[in-house]
mmCIF file with all atom_site columns, C-alpha atoms in Angstrom:
data_model
loop_
_atom_site.group_PDB
_atom_site.id
_atom_site.type_symbol
_atom_site.label_atom_id
_atom_site.label_alt_id
_atom_site.label_comp_id
_atom_site.label_asym_id
_atom_site.label_entity_id
_atom_site.label_seq_id
_atom_site.pdbx_PDB_ins_code
_atom_site.Cartn_x
_atom_site.Cartn_y
_atom_site.Cartn_z
_atom_site.occupancy
_atom_site.B_iso_or_equiv
_atom_site.pdbx_formal_charge
_atom_site.auth_seq_id
_atom_site.auth_comp_id
_atom_site.auth_asym_id
_atom_site.auth_atom_id
_atom_site.pdbx_PDB_model_num
ATOM 1   C CA . ASP A 1 1   ? 11.526 -2.843 -13.946 1.00 0.00 ? 19  ASP A CA 1
ATOM 2   C CA . ALA A 1 2   ? 14.661 -1.498 -15.617 1.00 0.00 ? 20  ALA A CA 1
ATOM 3   C CA . GLY A 1 3   ? 15.238 2.205  -15.284 1.00 0.00 ? 21  GLY A CA 1
ATOM 4   C CA . VAL A 1 4   ? 16.422 4.651  -17.917 1.00 0.00 ? 22  VAL A CA 1
ATOM 5   C CA . ILE A 1 5   ? 19.646 3.365  -19.405 1.00 0.00 ? 23  ILE A CA 1
ATOM 6   C CA . GLN A 1 6   ? 22.275 5.712  -20.781 1.00 0.00 ? 24  GLN A CA 1
ATOM 7   C CA . SER A 1 7   ? 25.522 4.951  -22.551 1.00 0.00 ? 25  SER A CA 1
ATOM 8   C CA . PRO A 1 8   ? 28.349 5.546  -22.367 1.00 0.00 ? 26  PRO A CA 1
ATOM 9   C CA . ARG A 1 9   ? 28.765 6.522  -18.701 1.00 0.00 ? 27  ARG A CA 1
ATOM 10  C CA . HIS A 1 10  ? 31.919 8.459  -19.490 1.00 0.00 ? 28  HIS A CA 1
ATOM 11  C CA . GLU A 1 11  ? 33.266 9.881  -22.734 1.00 0.00 ? 29  GLU A CA 1
ATOM 12  C CA . VAL A 1 12  ? 36.520 11.705 -23.265 1.00 0.00 ? 30  VAL A CA 1
ATOM 13  C CA . THR A 1 13  ? 37.300 12.965 -26.735 1.00 0.00 ? 31  THR A CA 1
ATOM 14  C CA . GLU A 1 14  ? 39.136 15.705 -28.536 1.00 0.00 ? 32  GLU A CA 1
ATOM 15  C CA . MET A 1 15  ? 37.455 18.814 -29.783 1.00 0.00 ? 33  MET A CA 1
ATOM 16  C CA . GLY A 1 16  ? 36.133 18.571 -33.291 1.00 0.00 ? 34  GLY A CA 1
ATOM 17  C CA . GLN A 1 17  ? 35.120 14.934 -32.913 1.00 0.00 ? 35  GLN A CA 1
ATOM 18  C CA . GLU A 1 18  ? 31.550 13.740 -33.199 1.00 0.00 ? 36  GLU A CA 1
ATOM 19  C CA . VAL A 1 19  ? 29.956 12.581 -29.968 1.00 0.00 ? 37  VAL A CA 1
ATOM 20  C CA . THR A 1 20  ? 26.885 10.358 -29.749 1.00 0.00 ? 38  THR A CA 1
ATOM 21  C CA . LEU A 1 21  ? 25.052 9.788  -26.484 1.00 0.00 ? 39  LEU A CA 1
ATOM 22  C CA . ARG A 1 22  ? 22.451 7.059  -26.217 1.00 0.00 ? 40  ARG A CA 1
ATOM 23  C CA . CYS A 1 23  ? 19.356 6.516  -24.130 1.00 0.00 ? 41  CYS A CA 1
ATOM 24  C CA . LYS A 1 24  ? 16.838 3.765  -23.605 1.00 0.00 ? 42  LYS A CA 1
ATOM 25  C CA . PRO A 1 25  ? 13.734 5.045  -21.786 1.00 0.00 ? 43  PRO A CA 1
ATOM 26  C CA . ILE A 1 26  ? 11.516 3.053  -19.471 1.00 0.00 ? 44  ILE A CA 1
ATOM 27  C CA . SER A 1 27  ? 9.120  0.878  -21.438 1.00 0.00 ? 45  SER A CA 1
ATOM 28  C CA . GLY A 1 28  ? 5.675  2.441  -21.686 1.00 0.00 ? 46  GLY A CA 1
ATOM 29  C CA . HIS A 1 29  ? 6.853  5.989  -21.075 1.00 0.00 ? 47  HIS A CA 1
ATOM 30  C CA . ASP A 1 30  ? 5.680  8.336  -23.811 1.00 0.00 ? 48  ASP A CA 1
ATOM 31  C CA . TYR A 1 31  ? 7.966  11.256 -23.028 1.00 0.00 ? 49  TYR A CA 1
ATOM 32  C CA . LEU A 1 32  ? 11.735 11.417 -23.276 1.00 0.00 ? 50  LEU A CA 1
ATOM 33  C CA . PHE A 1 33  ? 13.903 14.316 -22.157 1.00 0.00 ? 51  PHE A CA 1
ATOM 34  C CA . TRP A 1 34  ? 17.529 15.285 -22.653 1.00 0.00 ? 52  TRP A CA 1
ATOM 35  C CA . TYR A 1 35  ? 19.232 17.515 -20.061 1.00 0.00 ? 53  TYR A CA 1
ATOM 36  C CA . ARG A 1 36  ? 22.652 19.015 -19.630 1.00 0.00 ? 54  ARG A CA 1
ATOM 37  C CA . GLN A 1 37  ? 24.100 19.699 -16.167 1.00 0.00 ? 55  GLN A CA 1
ATOM 38  C CA . THR A 1 38  ? 27.010 22.009 -15.412 1.00 0.00 ? 56  THR A CA 1
ATOM 39  C CA . MET A 1 39  ? 28.139 23.814 -12.294 1.00 0.00 ? 57  MET A CA 1
ATOM 40  C CA . MET A 1 40  ? 27.588 27.184 -13.951 1.00 0.00 ? 58  MET A CA 1
ATOM 41  C CA . ARG A 1 41  ? 24.168 26.638 -15.477 1.00 0.00 ? 59  ARG A CA 1
ATOM 42  C CA . GLY A 1 42  ? 22.688 23.840 -13.399 1.00 0.00 ? 60  GLY A CA 1
ATOM 43  C CA . LEU A 1 43  ? 20.226 21.427 -14.995 1.00 0.00 ? 61  LEU A CA 1
ATOM 44  C CA . GLU A 1 44  ? 19.059 22.585 -18.429 1.00 0.00 ? 62  GLU A CA 1
ATOM 45  C CA . LEU A 1 45  ? 16.345 20.968 -20.530 1.00 0.00 ? 63  LEU A CA 1
ATOM 46  C CA . LEU A 1 46  ? 17.684 20.605 -24.062 1.00 0.00 ? 64  LEU A CA 1
ATOM 47  C CA . ILE A 1 47  ? 14.863 18.858 -25.916 1.00 0.00 ? 65  ILE A CA 1
ATOM 48  C CA . TYR A 1 48  ? 11.961 16.529 -25.273 1.00 0.00 ? 66  TYR A CA 1
ATOM 49  C CA . PHE A 1 49  ? 9.973  14.046 -27.329 1.00 0.00 ? 67  PHE A CA 1
ATOM 50  C CA . ASN A 1 50  ? 6.403  12.813 -27.102 1.00 0.00 ? 68  ASN A CA 1
ATOM 51  C CA . ASN A 1 51  ? 5.697  9.502  -28.827 1.00 0.00 ? 69  ASN A CA 1
ATOM 52  C CA . ASN A 1 52  ? 9.038  9.785  -30.652 1.00 0.00 ? 70  ASN A CA 1
ATOM 53  C CA . VAL A 1 53  ? 8.235  13.258 -32.029 1.00 0.00 ? 71  VAL A CA 1
ATOM 54  C CA . PRO A 1 54  ? 10.360 16.248 -30.935 1.00 0.00 ? 72  PRO A CA 1
ATOM 55  C CA . ILE A 1 55  ? 8.060  18.733 -29.187 1.00 0.00 ? 73  ILE A CA 1
ATOM 56  C CA . ASP A 1 56  ? 10.366 21.470 -27.922 1.00 0.00 ? 74  ASP A CA 1
ATOM 57  C CA . ASP A 1 57  ? 14.019 21.859 -28.880 1.00 0.00 ? 75  ASP A CA 1
ATOM 58  C CA . SER A 1 58  ? 14.347 25.473 -27.749 1.00 0.00 ? 76  SER A CA 1
ATOM 59  C CA . GLY A 1 59  ? 16.927 24.425 -25.173 1.00 0.00 ? 77  GLY A CA 1
ATOM 60  C CA . MET A 1 60  ? 19.334 22.993 -27.731 1.00 0.00 ? 78  MET A CA 1
ATOM 61  C CA . PRO A 1 61  ? 22.324 25.335 -27.553 1.00 0.00 ? 79  PRO A CA 1
ATOM 62  C CA . GLU A 1 62  ? 23.171 25.501 -31.246 1.00 0.00 ? 80  GLU A CA 1
ATOM 63  C CA . ASP A 1 63  ? 23.120 23.676 -34.542 1.00 0.00 ? 81  ASP A CA 1
ATOM 64  C CA . ARG A 1 64  ? 25.990 21.462 -33.505 1.00 0.00 ? 82  ARG A CA 1
ATOM 65  C CA . PHE A 1 65  ? 23.515 19.611 -31.282 1.00 0.00 ? 83  PHE A CA 1
ATOM 66  C CA . SER A 1 66  ? 20.914 17.259 -32.693 1.00 0.00 ? 84  SER A CA 1
ATOM 67  C CA . ALA A 1 67  ? 18.642 14.608 -31.175 1.00 0.00 ? 85  ALA A CA 1
ATOM 68  C CA . LYS A 1 68  ? 16.648 11.802 -32.658 1.00 0.00 ? 86  LYS A CA 1
ATOM 69  C CA . MET A 1 69  ? 14.205 9.199  -31.448 1.00 0.00 ? 87  MET A CA 1
ATOM 70  C CA . PRO A 1 70  ? 13.777 6.598  -34.192 1.00 0.00 ? 88  PRO A CA 1
ATOM 71  C CA . ASN A 1 71  ? 11.555 4.397  -32.016 1.00 0.00 ? 89  ASN A CA 1
ATOM 72  C CA . ALA A 1 72  ? 9.968  4.237  -28.584 1.00 0.00 ? 90  ALA A CA 1
ATOM 73  C CA . SER A 1 73  ? 12.933 2.491  -26.990 1.00 0.00 ? 91  SER A CA 1
ATOM 74  C CA . PHE A 1 74  ? 15.901 4.494  -28.246 1.00 0.00 ? 92  PHE A CA 1
ATOM 75  C CA . SER A 1 75  ? 17.113 8.058  -28.532 1.00 0.00 ? 93  SER A CA 1
ATOM 76  C CA . THR A 1 76  ? 20.415 9.709  -29.387 1.00 0.00 ? 94  THR A CA 1
ATOM 77  C CA . LEU A 1 77  ? 21.906 13.103 -28.699 1.00 0.00 ? 95  LEU A CA 1
ATOM 78  C CA . LYS A 1 78  ? 24.673 14.025 -31.094 1.00 0.00 ? 96  LYS A CA 1
ATOM 79  C CA . ILE A 1 79  ? 27.228 16.811 -30.952 1.00 0.00 ? 97  ILE A CA 1
ATOM 80  C CA . GLN A 1 80  ? 29.158 17.545 -34.133 1.00 0.00 ? 98  GLN A CA 1
ATOM 81  C CA . PRO A 1 81  ? 31.692 19.070 -34.006 1.00 0.00 ? 99  PRO A CA 1
ATOM 82  C CA . SER A 1 82  ? 32.292 18.972 -30.258 1.00 0.00 ? 100 SER A CA 1
ATOM 83  C CA . GLU A 1 83  ? 33.900 21.857 -28.356 1.00 0.00 ? 101 GLU A CA 1
ATOM 84  C CA . PRO A 1 84  ? 35.450 22.052 -24.855 1.00 0.00 ? 102 PRO A CA 1
ATOM 85  C CA . ARG A 1 85  ? 32.485 24.106 -23.602 1.00 0.00 ? 103 ARG A CA 1
ATOM 86  C CA . ASP A 1 86  ? 30.233 21.114 -24.308 1.00 0.00 ? 104 ASP A CA 1
ATOM 87  C CA . SER A 1 87  ? 31.851 19.300 -21.378 1.00 0.00 ? 105 SER A CA 1
ATOM 88  C CA . ALA A 1 88  ? 29.080 18.470 -18.931 1.00 0.00 ? 106 ALA A CA 1
ATOM 89  C CA . VAL A 1 89  ? 26.958 15.635 -17.595 1.00 0.00 ? 107 VAL A CA 1
ATOM 90  C CA . TYR A 1 90  ? 24.129 14.787 -19.976 1.00 0.00 ? 108 TYR A CA 1
ATOM 91  C CA . PHE A 1 91  ? 21.026 13.150 -18.564 1.00 0.00 ? 109 PHE A CA 1
ATOM 92  C CA . CYS A 1 92  ? 18.199 11.373 -20.263 1.00 0.00 ? 110 CYS A CA 1
ATOM 93  C CA . ALA A 1 93  ? 14.851 11.053 -18.485 1.00 0.00 ? 111 ALA A CA 1
ATOM 94  C CA . SER A 1 94  ? 11.457 9.602  -19.310 1.00 0.00 ? 112 SER A CA 1
ATOM 95  C CA . SER A 1 95  ? 7.930  9.987  -17.989 1.00 0.00 ? 113 SER A CA 1
ATOM 96  C CA . ARG A 1 96  ? 4.530  8.506  -18.681 1.00 0.00 ? 114 ARG A CA 1
ATOM 97  C CA . THR A 1 97  ? 2.444  11.528 -19.581 1.00 0.00 ? 115 THR A CA 1
ATOM 98  C CA . GLY A 1 98  ? 4.390  14.747 -19.798 1.00 0.00 ? 116 GLY A CA 1
ATOM 99  C CA . LEU A 1 99  ? 6.119  17.589 -18.045 1.00 0.00 ? 117 LEU A CA 1
ATOM 100 C CA . ARG A 1 100 ? 3.825  17.616 -15.010 1.00 0.00 ? 118 ARG A CA 1
ATOM 101 C CA . GLN A 1 101 ? 4.534  13.997 -14.198 1.00 0.00 ? 119 GLN A CA 1
ATOM 102 C CA . PRO A 1 102 ? 7.595  12.737 -12.324 1.00 0.00 ? 120 PRO A CA 1
ATOM 103 C CA . GLN A 1 103 ? 10.541 12.015 -14.526 1.00 0.00 ? 121 GLN A CA 1
ATOM 104 C CA . HIS A 1 104 ? 12.831 9.025  -14.162 1.00 0.00 ? 122 HIS A CA 1
ATOM 105 C CA . PHE A 1 105 ? 16.440 9.928  -14.848 1.00 0.00 ? 123 PHE A CA 1
ATOM 106 C CA . GLY A 1 106 ? 19.296 7.802  -16.091 1.00 0.00 ? 124 GLY A CA 1
ATOM 107 C CA . ASP A 1 107 ? 22.676 7.935  -14.394 1.00 0.00 ? 125 ASP A CA 1
ATOM 108 C CA . GLY A 1 108 ? 24.017 10.339 -16.993 1.00 0.00 ? 126 GLY A CA 1
ATOM 109 C CA . THR A 1 109 ? 26.948 10.515 -19.392 1.00 0.00 ? 127 THR A CA 1
ATOM 110 C CA . ARG A 1 110 ? 29.929 12.516 -18.179 1.00 0.00 ? 128 ARG A CA 1
ATOM 111 C CA . LEU A 1 111 ? 31.372 14.139 -21.291 1.00 0.00 ? 129 LEU A CA 1
ATOM 112 C CA . SER A 1 112 ? 34.809 15.716 -21.396 1.00 0.00 ? 130 SER A CA 1
ATOM 113 C CA . ILE A 1 113 ? 35.965 17.486 -24.554 1.00 0.00 ? 131 ILE A CA 1
ATOM 114 C CA . LEU A 1 114 ? 39.691 18.166 -24.547 1.00 0.00 ? 132 LEU A CA 1
ATOM 115 C CA . GLY B 2 1   ? 16.335 28.538 -19.985 1.00 0.00 ? 8   GLY B CA 1
ATOM 116 C CA . GLN B 2 2   ? 15.149 30.625 -17.068 1.00 0.00 ? 9   GLN B CA 1
ATOM 117 C CA . GLN B 2 3   ? 15.343 28.782 -13.789 1.00 0.00 ? 10  GLN B CA 1
ATOM 118 C CA . LEU B 2 4   ? 13.393 28.934 -10.572 1.00 0.00 ? 11  LEU B CA 1
ATOM 119 C CA . ASN B 2 5   ? 14.908 30.767 -7.615  1.00 0.00 ? 12  ASN B CA 1
ATOM 120 C CA . GLN B 2 6   ? 16.001 28.079 -5.188  1.00 0.00 ? 13  GLN B CA 1
ATOM 121 C CA . SER B 2 7   ? 17.569 28.827 -1.819  1.00 0.00 ? 14  SER B CA 1
ATOM 122 C CA . PRO B 2 8   ? 19.777 28.347 -0.041  1.00 0.00 ? 15  PRO B CA 1
ATOM 123 C CA . GLN B 2 9   ? 22.488 27.349 -2.514  1.00 0.00 ? 16  GLN B CA 1
ATOM 124 C CA . SER B 2 10  ? 24.180 25.191 0.102   1.00 0.00 ? 17  SER B CA 1
ATOM 125 C CA . MET B 2 11  ? 23.726 24.114 3.692   1.00 0.00 ? 18  MET B CA 1
ATOM 126 C CA . PHE B 2 12  ? 26.092 22.618 6.222   1.00 0.00 ? 19  PHE B CA 1
ATOM 127 C CA . ILE B 2 13  ? 24.258 21.101 9.162   1.00 0.00 ? 20  ILE B CA 1
ATOM 128 C CA . GLN B 2 14  ? 24.800 18.745 12.038  1.00 0.00 ? 21  GLN B CA 1
ATOM 129 C CA . GLU B 2 15  ? 23.231 15.310 12.015  1.00 0.00 ? 22  GLU B CA 1
ATOM 130 C CA . GLY B 2 16  ? 19.857 15.450 13.737  1.00 0.00 ? 23  GLY B CA 1
ATOM 131 C CA . GLU B 2 17  ? 19.065 19.008 12.710  1.00 0.00 ? 24  GLU B CA 1
ATOM 132 C CA . ASP B 2 18  ? 16.056 19.969 10.618  1.00 0.00 ? 25  ASP B CA 1
ATOM 133 C CA . VAL B 2 19  ? 16.500 21.458 7.151   1.00 0.00 ? 26  VAL B CA 1
ATOM 134 C CA . SER B 2 20  ? 14.338 23.802 5.133   1.00 0.00 ? 27  SER B CA 1
ATOM 135 C CA . MET B 2 21  ? 14.754 24.916 1.533   1.00 0.00 ? 28  MET B CA 1
ATOM 136 C CA . ASN B 2 22  ? 12.449 26.671 -0.905  1.00 0.00 ? 29  ASN B CA 1
ATOM 137 C CA . CYS B 2 23  ? 11.778 27.638 -4.475  1.00 0.00 ? 30  CYS B CA 1
ATOM 138 C CA . THR B 2 24  ? 10.116 30.797 -5.710  1.00 0.00 ? 31  THR B CA 1
ATOM 139 C CA . SER B 2 25  ? 9.025  32.091 -9.065  1.00 0.00 ? 32  SER B CA 1
ATOM 140 C CA . SER B 2 26  ? 7.548  35.247 -10.526 1.00 0.00 ? 33  SER B CA 1
ATOM 141 C CA . SER B 2 27  ? 4.988  33.165 -12.431 1.00 0.00 ? 34  SER B CA 1
ATOM 142 C CA . ILE B 2 28  ? 2.398  30.592 -11.439 1.00 0.00 ? 35  ILE B CA 1
ATOM 143 C CA . PHE B 2 29  ? 3.058  26.873 -11.647 1.00 0.00 ? 36  PHE B CA 1
ATOM 144 C CA . ASN B 2 30  ? 0.497  24.090 -11.463 1.00 0.00 ? 37  ASN B CA 1
ATOM 145 C CA . THR B 2 31  ? 2.893  21.383 -10.357 1.00 0.00 ? 38  THR B CA 1
ATOM 146 C CA . TRP B 2 32  ? 5.889  21.357 -8.061  1.00 0.00 ? 39  TRP B CA 1
ATOM 147 C CA . LEU B 2 33  ? 8.288  18.445 -7.912  1.00 0.00 ? 40  LEU B CA 1
ATOM 148 C CA . TRP B 2 34  ? 11.207 17.870 -5.561  1.00 0.00 ? 41  TRP B CA 1
ATOM 149 C CA . TYR B 2 35  ? 14.158 15.681 -6.567  1.00 0.00 ? 42  TYR B CA 1
ATOM 150 C CA . LYS B 2 36  ? 17.351 14.542 -4.869  1.00 0.00 ? 43  LYS B CA 1
ATOM 151 C CA . GLN B 2 37  ? 20.599 13.852 -6.706  1.00 0.00 ? 44  GLN B CA 1
ATOM 152 C CA . ASP B 2 38  ? 23.319 11.669 -5.205  1.00 0.00 ? 45  ASP B CA 1
ATOM 153 C CA . PRO B 2 39  ? 26.888 11.964 -6.537  1.00 0.00 ? 46  PRO B CA 1
ATOM 154 C CA . GLY B 2 40  ? 27.350 10.230 -9.879  1.00 0.00 ? 47  GLY B CA 1
ATOM 155 C CA . GLU B 2 41  ? 23.651 9.557  -10.313 1.00 0.00 ? 48  GLU B CA 1
ATOM 156 C CA . GLY B 2 42  ? 20.625 11.173 -11.864 1.00 0.00 ? 49  GLY B CA 1
ATOM 157 C CA . PRO B 2 43  ? 17.973 13.029 -9.845  1.00 0.00 ? 50  PRO B CA 1
ATOM 158 C CA . VAL B 2 44  ? 15.359 10.893 -8.132  1.00 0.00 ? 51  VAL B CA 1
ATOM 159 C CA . LEU B 2 45  ? 11.847 12.089 -7.336  1.00 0.00 ? 52  LEU B CA 1
ATOM 160 C CA . LEU B 2 46  ? 11.085 12.725 -3.668  1.00 0.00 ? 53  LEU B CA 1
ATOM 161 C CA . ILE B 2 47  ? 7.670  14.400 -3.651  1.00 0.00 ? 54  ILE B CA 1
ATOM 162 C CA . ALA B 2 48  ? 5.182  15.629 -6.257  1.00 0.00 ? 55  ALA B CA 1
ATOM 163 C CA . LEU B 2 49  ? 2.619  18.378 -5.515  1.00 0.00 ? 56  LEU B CA 1
ATOM 164 C CA . TYR B 2 50  ? -0.383 19.146 -7.736  1.00 0.00 ? 57  TYR B CA 1
ATOM 165 C CA . LYS B 2 51  ? -2.680 21.448 -5.735  1.00 0.00 ? 58  LYS B CA 1
ATOM 166 C CA . ALA B 2 52  ? -2.156 24.857 -4.183  1.00 0.00 ? 59  ALA B CA 1
ATOM 167 C CA . GLY B 2 53  ? -1.824 24.494 -0.431  1.00 0.00 ? 60  GLY B CA 1
ATOM 168 C CA . GLU B 2 54  ? -1.084 20.773 -0.669  1.00 0.00 ? 61  GLU B CA 1
ATOM 169 C CA . LEU B 2 55  ? 1.167  19.440 2.083   1.00 0.00 ? 62  LEU B CA 1
ATOM 170 C CA . THR B 2 56  ? 2.715  16.041 1.424   1.00 0.00 ? 63  THR B CA 1
ATOM 171 C CA . SER B 2 57  ? 5.096  13.903 3.453   1.00 0.00 ? 64  SER B CA 1
ATOM 172 C CA . ASN B 2 58  ? 7.471  11.140 2.483   1.00 0.00 ? 65  ASN B CA 1
ATOM 173 C CA . GLY B 2 59  ? 9.087  9.776  5.630   1.00 0.00 ? 66  GLY B CA 1
ATOM 174 C CA . ARG B 2 60  ? 11.130 12.551 7.185   1.00 0.00 ? 67  ARG B CA 1
ATOM 175 C CA . LEU B 2 61  ? 10.495 14.802 4.190   1.00 0.00 ? 68  LEU B CA 1
ATOM 176 C CA . THR B 2 62  ? 7.609  17.245 3.933   1.00 0.00 ? 69  THR B CA 1
ATOM 177 C CA . ALA B 2 63  ? 6.872  19.519 1.008   1.00 0.00 ? 70  ALA B CA 1
ATOM 178 C CA . GLN B 2 64  ? 4.216  22.158 0.467   1.00 0.00 ? 71  GLN B CA 1
ATOM 179 C CA . PHE B 2 65  ? 2.726  23.780 -2.627  1.00 0.00 ? 72  PHE B CA 1
ATOM 180 C CA . GLY B 2 66  ? 2.414  27.490 -1.843  1.00 0.00 ? 73  GLY B CA 1
ATOM 181 C CA . ILE B 2 67  ? -1.043 29.090 -1.816  1.00 0.00 ? 74  ILE B CA 1
ATOM 182 C CA . THR B 2 68  ? 0.018  31.673 -4.382  1.00 0.00 ? 75  THR B CA 1
ATOM 183 C CA . ARG B 2 69  ? 1.253  28.816 -6.647  1.00 0.00 ? 76  ARG B CA 1
ATOM 184 C CA . LYS B 2 70  ? 4.507  30.742 -7.011  1.00 0.00 ? 77  LYS B CA 1
ATOM 185 C CA . ASP B 2 71  ? 6.501  28.882 -4.412  1.00 0.00 ? 78  ASP B CA 1
ATOM 186 C CA . SER B 2 72  ? 7.169  25.586 -2.687  1.00 0.00 ? 79  SER B CA 1
ATOM 187 C CA . PHE B 2 73  ? 9.272  24.425 0.219   1.00 0.00 ? 80  PHE B CA 1
ATOM 188 C CA . LEU B 2 74  ? 10.875 21.184 1.313   1.00 0.00 ? 81  LEU B CA 1
ATOM 189 C CA . ASN B 2 75  ? 11.637 20.298 4.920   1.00 0.00 ? 82  ASN B CA 1
ATOM 190 C CA . ILE B 2 76  ? 13.795 17.435 6.148   1.00 0.00 ? 83  ILE B CA 1
ATOM 191 C CA . SER B 2 77  ? 13.466 16.543 9.809   1.00 0.00 ? 84  SER B CA 1
ATOM 192 C CA . ALA B 2 78  ? 16.139 14.896 11.948  1.00 0.00 ? 85  ALA B CA 1
ATOM 193 C CA . SER B 2 79  ? 18.745 14.817 9.184   1.00 0.00 ? 86  SER B CA 1
ATOM 194 C CA . ILE B 2 80  ? 21.038 11.818 8.778   1.00 0.00 ? 87  ILE B CA 1
ATOM 195 C CA . PRO B 2 81  ? 24.300 11.423 6.822   1.00 0.00 ? 88  PRO B CA 1
ATOM 196 C CA . SER B 2 82  ? 22.583 9.784  3.842   1.00 0.00 ? 89  SER B CA 1
ATOM 197 C CA . ASP B 2 83  ? 20.559 12.970 3.301   1.00 0.00 ? 90  ASP B CA 1
ATOM 198 C CA . VAL B 2 84  ? 23.701 14.451 1.754   1.00 0.00 ? 91  VAL B CA 1
ATOM 199 C CA . GLY B 2 85  ? 23.190 15.420 -1.876  1.00 0.00 ? 92  GLY B CA 1
ATOM 200 C CA . ILE B 2 86  ? 21.730 18.085 -4.117  1.00 0.00 ? 93  ILE B CA 1
ATOM 201 C CA . TYR B 2 87  ? 18.035 18.831 -3.865  1.00 0.00 ? 94  TYR B CA 1
ATOM 202 C CA . PHE B 2 88  ? 16.227 20.293 -6.871  1.00 0.00 ? 95  PHE B CA 1
ATOM 203 C CA . CYS B 2 89  ? 12.809 21.800 -7.198  1.00 0.00 ? 96  CYS B CA 1
ATOM 204 C CA . ALA B 2 90  ? 11.001 21.741 -10.529 1.00 0.00 ? 97  ALA B CA 1
ATOM 205 C CA . GLY B 2 91  ? 7.877  23.599 -11.584 1.00 0.00 ? 98  GLY B CA 1
ATOM 206 C CA . ALA B 2 92  ? 5.560  22.736 -14.465 1.00 0.00 ? 99  ALA B CA 1
ATOM 207 C CA . LYS B 2 93  ? 2.509  24.385 -15.993 1.00 0.00 ? 100 LYS B CA 1
ATOM 208 C CA . TYR B 2 94  ? -0.867 23.136 -17.265 1.00 0.00 ? 101 TYR B CA 1
ATOM 209 C CA . ASN B 2 95  ? -0.055 23.825 -20.877 1.00 0.00 ? 102 ASN B CA 1
ATOM 210 C CA . ASN B 2 96  ? 2.498  21.047 -20.519 1.00 0.00 ? 103 ASN B CA 1
ATOM 211 C CA . ASN B 2 97  ? 5.025  23.018 -22.456 1.00 0.00 ? 104 ASN B CA 1
ATOM 212 C CA . ASP B 2 98  ? 6.856  24.780 -19.668 1.00 0.00 ? 105 ASP B CA 1
ATOM 213 C CA . MET B 2 99  ? 8.917  23.044 -17.046 1.00 0.00 ? 106 MET B CA 1
ATOM 214 C CA . ARG B 2 100 ? 12.023 24.319 -15.329 1.00 0.00 ? 107 ARG B CA 1
ATOM 215 C CA . PHE B 2 101 ? 14.382 23.379 -12.534 1.00 0.00 ? 108 PHE B CA 1
ATOM 216 C CA . GLY B 2 102 ? 15.863 25.337 -9.654  1.00 0.00 ? 109 GLY B CA 1
ATOM 217 C CA . ALA B 2 103 ? 19.636 25.609 -9.390  1.00 0.00 ? 110 ALA B CA 1
ATOM 218 C CA . GLY B 2 104 ? 19.702 23.141 -6.507  1.00 0.00 ? 111 GLY B CA 1
ATOM 219 C CA . THR B 2 105 ? 20.519 23.158 -2.797  1.00 0.00 ? 112 THR B CA 1
ATOM 220 C CA . ARG B 2 106 ? 23.668 21.261 -1.875  1.00 0.00 ? 113 ARG B CA 1
ATOM 221 C CA . LEU B 2 107 ? 23.229 19.670 1.552   1.00 0.00 ? 114 LEU B CA 1
ATOM 222 C CA . THR B 2 108 ? 26.118 18.516 3.720   1.00 0.00 ? 115 THR B CA 1
ATOM 223 C CA . VAL B 2 109 ? 25.392 16.677 6.965   1.00 0.00 ? 116 VAL B CA 1
ATOM 224 C CA . LYS B 2 110 ? 28.148 16.374 9.545   1.00 0.00 ? 117 LYS B CA 1
ATOM 225 C CA . PRO B 2 111 ? 27.953 13.222 11.693  1.00 0.00 ? 118 PRO B CA 1
#
């Protein structure tokens, strides 16, 4: 059974550029989560979806961040325009039935904004 | 968002020693989850706890759901070098709309 797949694994870009992170959840999982991890703030939940519908985006830092889930097997997290303080590791995770159930994480995208 | 209080922040131990770490909160949680993160990878679930007082083992790992539902601990017995990593606790509530992570405990095991 394939796990959560994220791409790219690494992204280095200049500030002001648009960044798109991609995620394919585990088949059959109804929930999808986007996290950001930094040394200063640890693991932060940015947004999560249930059956492709965004449920809680209160963790999204600002309007420059947006996330979509056009179908059950694909989600994107977009940053436009990017800033150096957005540098972090971004994780996608999925679970079968919600926040109380174990989440399966991808290997993350390490984002560096110069 | 607000995180759980996880301690210690880091631990340096000798191979073979036992390890204990915990998470506390000012509010009640209905689920506690413990994850481990290896370098360059995402967190992986170790143990899930769903009832107050529950004590669950997974090999050398044991975790407990505190009676007050405001805390949980994780013990690792007879540590080995591959136990190195960051351990996270996570708490979730019944309303399914509140879940948060601890800041992590970074474990180093000296051979």
